[in-house]
Short mmCIF file of C-alpha atoms in Angstrom, two decimals:
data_model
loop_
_atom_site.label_atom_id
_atom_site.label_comp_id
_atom_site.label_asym_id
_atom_site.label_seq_id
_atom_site.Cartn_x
_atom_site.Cartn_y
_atom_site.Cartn_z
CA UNK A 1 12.25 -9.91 13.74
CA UNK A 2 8.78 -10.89 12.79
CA UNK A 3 8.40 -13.67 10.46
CA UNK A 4 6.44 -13.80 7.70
CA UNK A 5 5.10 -17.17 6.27
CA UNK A 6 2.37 -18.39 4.00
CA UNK A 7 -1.46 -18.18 5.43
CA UNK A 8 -2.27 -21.87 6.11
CA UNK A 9 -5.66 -23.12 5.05
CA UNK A 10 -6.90 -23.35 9.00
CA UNK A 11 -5.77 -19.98 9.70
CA UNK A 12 -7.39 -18.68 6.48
CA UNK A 13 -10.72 -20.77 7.54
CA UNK A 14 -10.63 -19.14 10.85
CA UNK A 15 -10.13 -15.49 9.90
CA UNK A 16 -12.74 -12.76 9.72
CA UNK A 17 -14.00 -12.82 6.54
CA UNK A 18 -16.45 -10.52 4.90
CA UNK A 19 -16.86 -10.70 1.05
CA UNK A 20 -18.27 -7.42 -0.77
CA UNK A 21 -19.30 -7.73 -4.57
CA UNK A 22 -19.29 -4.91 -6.86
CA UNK A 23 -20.27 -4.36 -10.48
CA UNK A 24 -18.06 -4.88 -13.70
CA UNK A 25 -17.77 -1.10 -14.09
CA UNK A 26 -15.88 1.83 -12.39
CA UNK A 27 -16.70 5.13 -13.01
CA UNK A 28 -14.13 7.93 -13.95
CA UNK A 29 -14.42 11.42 -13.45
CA UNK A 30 -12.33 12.96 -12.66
CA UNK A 31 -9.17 11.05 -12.36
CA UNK A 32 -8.59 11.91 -8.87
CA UNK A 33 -9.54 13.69 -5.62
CA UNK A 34 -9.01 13.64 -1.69
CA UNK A 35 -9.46 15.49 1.45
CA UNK A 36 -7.36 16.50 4.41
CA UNK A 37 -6.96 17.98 8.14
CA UNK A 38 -4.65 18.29 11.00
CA UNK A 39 -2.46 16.29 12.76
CA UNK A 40 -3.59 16.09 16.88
CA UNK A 41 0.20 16.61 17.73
CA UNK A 42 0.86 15.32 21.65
CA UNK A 43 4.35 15.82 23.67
CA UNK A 44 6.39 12.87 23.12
CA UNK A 45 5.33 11.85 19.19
CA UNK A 46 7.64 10.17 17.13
CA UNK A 47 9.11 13.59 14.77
CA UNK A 48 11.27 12.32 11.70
CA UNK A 49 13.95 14.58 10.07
CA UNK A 50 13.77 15.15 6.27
CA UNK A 51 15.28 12.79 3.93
CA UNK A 52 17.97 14.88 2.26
CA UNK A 53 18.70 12.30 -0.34
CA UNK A 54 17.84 12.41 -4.15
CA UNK A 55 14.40 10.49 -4.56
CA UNK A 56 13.64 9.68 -8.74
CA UNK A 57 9.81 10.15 -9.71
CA UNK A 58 8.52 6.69 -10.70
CA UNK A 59 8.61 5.33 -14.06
CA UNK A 60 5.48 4.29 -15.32
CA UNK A 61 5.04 2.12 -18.26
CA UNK A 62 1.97 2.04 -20.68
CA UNK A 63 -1.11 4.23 -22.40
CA UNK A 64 -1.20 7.58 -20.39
CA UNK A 65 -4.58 7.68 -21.60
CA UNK A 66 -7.74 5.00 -21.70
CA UNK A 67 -9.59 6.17 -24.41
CA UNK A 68 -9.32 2.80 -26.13
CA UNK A 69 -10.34 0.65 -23.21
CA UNK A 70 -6.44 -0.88 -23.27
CA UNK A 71 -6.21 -4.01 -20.72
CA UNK A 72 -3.89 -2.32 -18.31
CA UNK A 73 -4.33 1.52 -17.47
CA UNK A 74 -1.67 3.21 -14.08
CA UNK A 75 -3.81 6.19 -13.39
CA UNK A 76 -1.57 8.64 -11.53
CA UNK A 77 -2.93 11.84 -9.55
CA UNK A 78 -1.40 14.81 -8.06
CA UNK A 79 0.62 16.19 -7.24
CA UNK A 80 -1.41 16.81 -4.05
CA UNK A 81 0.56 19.45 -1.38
CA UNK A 82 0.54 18.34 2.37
CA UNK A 83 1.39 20.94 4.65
CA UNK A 84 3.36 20.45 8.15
CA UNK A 85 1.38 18.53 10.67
CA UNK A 86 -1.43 17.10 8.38
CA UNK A 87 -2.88 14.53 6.92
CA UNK A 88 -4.37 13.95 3.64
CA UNK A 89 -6.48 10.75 1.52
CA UNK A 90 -6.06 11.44 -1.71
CA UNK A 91 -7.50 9.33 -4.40
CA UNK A 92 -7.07 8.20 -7.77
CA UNK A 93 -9.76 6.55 -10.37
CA UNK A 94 -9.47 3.97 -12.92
CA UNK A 95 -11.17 4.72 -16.39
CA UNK A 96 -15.05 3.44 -16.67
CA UNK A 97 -14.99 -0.37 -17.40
CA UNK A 98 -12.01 -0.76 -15.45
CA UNK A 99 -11.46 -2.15 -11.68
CA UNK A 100 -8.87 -1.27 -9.77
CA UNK A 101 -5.81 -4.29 -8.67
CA UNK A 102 -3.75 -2.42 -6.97
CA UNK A 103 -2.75 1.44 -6.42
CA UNK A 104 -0.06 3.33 -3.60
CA UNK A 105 1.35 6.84 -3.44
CA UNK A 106 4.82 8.29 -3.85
CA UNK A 107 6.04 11.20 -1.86
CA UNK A 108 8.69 13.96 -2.23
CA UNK A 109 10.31 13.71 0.99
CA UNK A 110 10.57 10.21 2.60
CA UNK A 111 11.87 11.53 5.85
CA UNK A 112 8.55 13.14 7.21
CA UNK A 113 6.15 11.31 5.50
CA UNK A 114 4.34 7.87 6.67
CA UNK A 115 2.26 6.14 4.42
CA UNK A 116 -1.22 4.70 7.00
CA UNK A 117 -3.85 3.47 4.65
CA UNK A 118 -3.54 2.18 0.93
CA UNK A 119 -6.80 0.17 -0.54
CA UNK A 120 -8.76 -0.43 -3.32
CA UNK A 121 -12.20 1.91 -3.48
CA UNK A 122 -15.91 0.75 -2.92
CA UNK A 123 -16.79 -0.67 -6.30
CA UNK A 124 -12.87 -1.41 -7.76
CA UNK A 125 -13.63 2.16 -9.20
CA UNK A 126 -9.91 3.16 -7.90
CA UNK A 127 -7.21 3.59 -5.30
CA UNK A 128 -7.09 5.16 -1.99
CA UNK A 129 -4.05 6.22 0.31
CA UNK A 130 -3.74 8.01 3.83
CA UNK A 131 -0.49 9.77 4.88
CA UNK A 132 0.66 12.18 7.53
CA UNK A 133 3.65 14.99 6.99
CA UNK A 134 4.95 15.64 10.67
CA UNK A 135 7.47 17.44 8.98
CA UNK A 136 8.45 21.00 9.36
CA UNK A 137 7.58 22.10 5.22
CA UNK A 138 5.07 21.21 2.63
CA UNK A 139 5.62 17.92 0.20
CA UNK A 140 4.07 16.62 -2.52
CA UNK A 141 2.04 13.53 -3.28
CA UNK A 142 0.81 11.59 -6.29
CA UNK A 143 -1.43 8.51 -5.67
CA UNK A 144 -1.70 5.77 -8.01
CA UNK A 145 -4.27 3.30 -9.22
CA UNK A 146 -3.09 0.06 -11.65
CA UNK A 147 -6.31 -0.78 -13.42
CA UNK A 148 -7.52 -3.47 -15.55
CA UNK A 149 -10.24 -4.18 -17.77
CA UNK A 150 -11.44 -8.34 -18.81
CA UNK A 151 -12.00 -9.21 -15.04
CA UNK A 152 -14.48 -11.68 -13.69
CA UNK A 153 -15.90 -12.40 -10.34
CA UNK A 154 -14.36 -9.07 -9.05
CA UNK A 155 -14.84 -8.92 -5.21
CA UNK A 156 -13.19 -7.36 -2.04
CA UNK A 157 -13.10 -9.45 0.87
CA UNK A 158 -11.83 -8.15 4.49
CA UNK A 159 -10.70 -9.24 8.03
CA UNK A 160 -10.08 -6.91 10.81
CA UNK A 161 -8.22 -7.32 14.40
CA UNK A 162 -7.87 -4.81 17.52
CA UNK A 163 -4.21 -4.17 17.97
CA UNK A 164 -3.31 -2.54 21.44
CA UNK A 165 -0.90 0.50 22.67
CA UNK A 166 2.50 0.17 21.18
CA UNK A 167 2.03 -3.35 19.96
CA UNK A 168 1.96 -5.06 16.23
CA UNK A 169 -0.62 -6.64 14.57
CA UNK A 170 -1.61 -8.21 11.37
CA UNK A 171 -4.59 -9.89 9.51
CA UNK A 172 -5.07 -11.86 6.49
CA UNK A 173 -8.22 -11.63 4.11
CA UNK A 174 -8.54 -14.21 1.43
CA UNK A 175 -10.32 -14.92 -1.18
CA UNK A 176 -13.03 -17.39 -1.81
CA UNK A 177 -12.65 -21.30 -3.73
CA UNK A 178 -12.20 -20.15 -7.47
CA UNK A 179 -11.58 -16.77 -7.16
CA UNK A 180 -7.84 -15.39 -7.52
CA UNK A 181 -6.13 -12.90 -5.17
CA UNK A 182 -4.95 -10.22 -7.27
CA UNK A 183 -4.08 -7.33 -5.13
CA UNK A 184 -4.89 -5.89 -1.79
CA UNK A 185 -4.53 -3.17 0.82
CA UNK A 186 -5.49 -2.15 4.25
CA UNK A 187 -6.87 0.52 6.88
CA UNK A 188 -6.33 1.80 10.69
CA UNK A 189 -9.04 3.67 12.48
CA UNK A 190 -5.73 5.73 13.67
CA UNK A 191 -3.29 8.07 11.47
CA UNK A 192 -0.25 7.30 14.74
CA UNK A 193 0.82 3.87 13.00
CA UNK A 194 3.40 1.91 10.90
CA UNK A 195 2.26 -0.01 7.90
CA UNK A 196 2.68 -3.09 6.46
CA UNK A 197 1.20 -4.68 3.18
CA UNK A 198 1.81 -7.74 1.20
CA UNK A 199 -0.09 -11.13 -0.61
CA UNK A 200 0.64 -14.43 1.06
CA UNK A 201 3.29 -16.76 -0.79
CA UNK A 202 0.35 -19.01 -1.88
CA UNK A 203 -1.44 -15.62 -3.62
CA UNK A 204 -4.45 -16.77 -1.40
CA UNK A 205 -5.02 -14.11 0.83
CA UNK A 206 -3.63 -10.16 2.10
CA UNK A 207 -1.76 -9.45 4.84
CA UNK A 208 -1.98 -5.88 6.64
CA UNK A 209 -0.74 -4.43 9.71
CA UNK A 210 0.52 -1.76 12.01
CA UNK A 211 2.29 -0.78 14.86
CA UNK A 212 0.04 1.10 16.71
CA UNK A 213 1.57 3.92 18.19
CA UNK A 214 -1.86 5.63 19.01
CA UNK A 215 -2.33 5.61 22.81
CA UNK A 216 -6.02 3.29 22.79
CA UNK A 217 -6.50 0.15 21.35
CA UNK A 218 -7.46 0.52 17.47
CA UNK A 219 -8.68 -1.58 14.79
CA UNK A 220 -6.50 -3.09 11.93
CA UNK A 221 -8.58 -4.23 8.65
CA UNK A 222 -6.77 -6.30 5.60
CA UNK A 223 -8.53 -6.27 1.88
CA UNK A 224 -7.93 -8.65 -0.33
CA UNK A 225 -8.69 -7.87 -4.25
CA UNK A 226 -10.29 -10.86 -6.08
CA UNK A 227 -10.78 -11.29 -9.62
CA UNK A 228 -10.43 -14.11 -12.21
CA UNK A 229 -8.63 -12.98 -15.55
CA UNK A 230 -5.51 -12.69 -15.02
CA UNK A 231 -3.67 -14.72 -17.02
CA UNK A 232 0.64 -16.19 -15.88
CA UNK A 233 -0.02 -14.92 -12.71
CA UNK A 234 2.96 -14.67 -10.27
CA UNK A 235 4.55 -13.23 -7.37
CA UNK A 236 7.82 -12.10 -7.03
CA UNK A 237 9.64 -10.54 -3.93
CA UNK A 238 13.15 -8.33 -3.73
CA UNK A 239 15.60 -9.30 -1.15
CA UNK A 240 15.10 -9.32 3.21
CA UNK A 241 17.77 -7.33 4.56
CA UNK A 242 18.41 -4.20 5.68
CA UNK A 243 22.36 -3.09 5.97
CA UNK A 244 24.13 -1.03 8.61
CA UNK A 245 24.17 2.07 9.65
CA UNK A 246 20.82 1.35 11.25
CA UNK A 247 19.12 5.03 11.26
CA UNK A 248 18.73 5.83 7.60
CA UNK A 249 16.25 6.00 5.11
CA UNK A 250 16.49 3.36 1.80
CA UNK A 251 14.48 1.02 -0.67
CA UNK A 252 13.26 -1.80 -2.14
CA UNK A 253 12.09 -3.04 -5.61
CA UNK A 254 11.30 -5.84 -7.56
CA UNK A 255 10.62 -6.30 -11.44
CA UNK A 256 7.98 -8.56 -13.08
CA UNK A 257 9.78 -11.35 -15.35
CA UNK A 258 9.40 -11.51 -18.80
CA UNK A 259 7.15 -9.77 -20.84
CA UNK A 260 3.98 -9.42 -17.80
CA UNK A 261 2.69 -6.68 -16.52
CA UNK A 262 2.47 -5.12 -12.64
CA UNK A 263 -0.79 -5.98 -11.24
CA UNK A 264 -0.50 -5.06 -8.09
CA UNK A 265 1.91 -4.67 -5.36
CA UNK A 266 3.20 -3.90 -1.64
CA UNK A 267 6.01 -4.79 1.28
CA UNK A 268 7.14 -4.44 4.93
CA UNK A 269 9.91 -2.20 6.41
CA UNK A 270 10.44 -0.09 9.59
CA UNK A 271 8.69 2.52 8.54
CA UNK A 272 7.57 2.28 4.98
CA UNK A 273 7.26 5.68 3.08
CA UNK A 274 6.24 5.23 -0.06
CA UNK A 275 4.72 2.38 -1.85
CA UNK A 276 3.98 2.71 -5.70
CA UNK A 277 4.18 0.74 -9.23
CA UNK A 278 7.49 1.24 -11.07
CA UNK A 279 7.65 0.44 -14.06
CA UNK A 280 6.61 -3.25 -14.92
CA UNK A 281 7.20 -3.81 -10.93
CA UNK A 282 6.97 -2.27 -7.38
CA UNK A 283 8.98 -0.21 -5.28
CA UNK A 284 8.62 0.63 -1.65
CA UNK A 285 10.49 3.64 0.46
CA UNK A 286 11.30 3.23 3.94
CA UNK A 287 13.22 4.55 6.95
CA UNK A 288 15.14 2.28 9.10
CA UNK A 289 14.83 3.24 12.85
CA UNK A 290 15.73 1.41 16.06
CA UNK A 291 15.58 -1.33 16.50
CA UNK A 292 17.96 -2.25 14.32
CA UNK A 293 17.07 -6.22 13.64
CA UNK A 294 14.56 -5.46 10.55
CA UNK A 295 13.99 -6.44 7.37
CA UNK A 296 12.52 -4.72 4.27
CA UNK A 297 11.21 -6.53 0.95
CA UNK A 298 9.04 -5.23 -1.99
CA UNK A 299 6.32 -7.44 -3.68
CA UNK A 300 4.54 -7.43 -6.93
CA UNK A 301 1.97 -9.55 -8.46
CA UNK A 302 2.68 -9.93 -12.10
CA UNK A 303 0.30 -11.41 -14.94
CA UNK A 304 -1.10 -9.98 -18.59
#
């Protein structure tokens, strides 16, 4: 089992860091969009069977509508249909004068579904997701895009790593001296990979990576979402463990303490599905293949 531990100062010094500021304003309209294509299916690709189990829409919690400029907005778009063999990035914007924190997509059907990409936009201006159906019918997306307004210093920063054939890799962005990490994402220059996506213990810096089952080296690239404003911020993580039998398709989720908010969120698993707010928390989806010695835990960065 991999382990995950804090980013240590010297590691965080030595990464690949590229900081990216953007303006105090998204823009908004529409709430959503996204594009699409084929899968490039080969002999031998992984093929998952449908998850036959009864999956609950999330619950989201506050305005459905920004027109007052409220501190804390969950745009949600969709539902977006993804036919067999395809792929599709499908996006969802935060109102104007809001920047997005964090954002993920939640899926109909677990079992051929595989969640790639999930990261903020160019500007904060919203959320952006890639997934694949190598299933054998059409499902249903909805991305999602937690956005606040009152933030200062709002910045992405990134770090990026080749990972080879059939290997894992991960990389940490951070954020710079005085700036907070409150959210973050990733990207693969491939659509044949397994995701994961979480903040460090410390909430310095963004952890992203993949199993890259592509057959060429490819790139791995980490965002981390910086902002000061945020006010209690904390992290909180559901249990690591993942229970016998070993093929089978499950959960994870975590609630924010107290009266604070979901700010952003993310977590690691076999093979993680789905990865969206729910309610004042997070909530990932996963399937559990071999091997069986895995783990799966949810994360969510809370604050008002």
């Amino acid at each position: 089992m991999r382990v995950r531990k804090n980013l240590g100062a010297a590691v965080l010094a030595a990464a690949l860091l590229v900081l990216t500021a953007v303006s105090g304003q998204a823009q908004a309209t529409p709430t959503g969009a996204g594009n699409g294509g084929p899968v490039q299916v080969t002999p031998g690709m992984d093929r998952f069977p449908p998850d036959t189990a009864a999956k609950p829409e999330p619950a989201i919690t506050g305005p459905v509508a920004a027109a007052a400029l409220p501190r804390r907005h969950i745009t949600r778009y969709g539902p977006v249909t993804i036919g067999p063999n395809r792929w599709q990035e499908p996006e969802a914007y935060c109102p104007d004068g809001m920047l997005a924190t964090g954002g993920g997509e939640y899926n109909s059907n677990a079992g051929s579904v595989t969640l790639h990409q999930s990261l903020a936009l160019d500007g904060g201006r919203g959320w952006k997701v890639q997934v694949t159906n190598l299933g054998a019918t059409e499902v249903t997306l909805h991305v999602y895009a937690v956005c606040y307004s009152g933030l200062s210093h709002y910045q992405h920063s990134y770090a990026k790593r080749p990972v080879g054939v059939n290997t894992f890799g991960d990389v940490w962005a951070g954020c710079p001296n005085g700036v907070a990490l409150v959210g973050g994402g990733g990207s693969a220059d491939t659509y044949f990979s397994r995701v994961e996506s979480n903040p460090g213990d410390d909430l310095r810096a963004w952890r992203f990576g993949i199993l890259n089952k592509d057959n060429a080296t490819r790139t791995v690239q980490s965002q981390a979402i910086c902002a000061n404003g945020i006010q209690g911020q904390t992290l909180v993580k559901s249990g690591h463990y993942i229970l016998p039998p070993w093929d089978y398709y499950g959960d994870a989720a975590i609630t924010c303490p107290g009266d604070s908010w979901v700010v952003s969120g993310g977590g690691f698993a076999p093979r993680v599905t789905d990865s969206h707010p729910q309610g004042e928390g997070w909530r990932i989806y996963y399937h559990n293949g071999p091997p069986p010695r895995s783990g799966a835990q949810a994360f969510a960065i809370c604050g008002r």
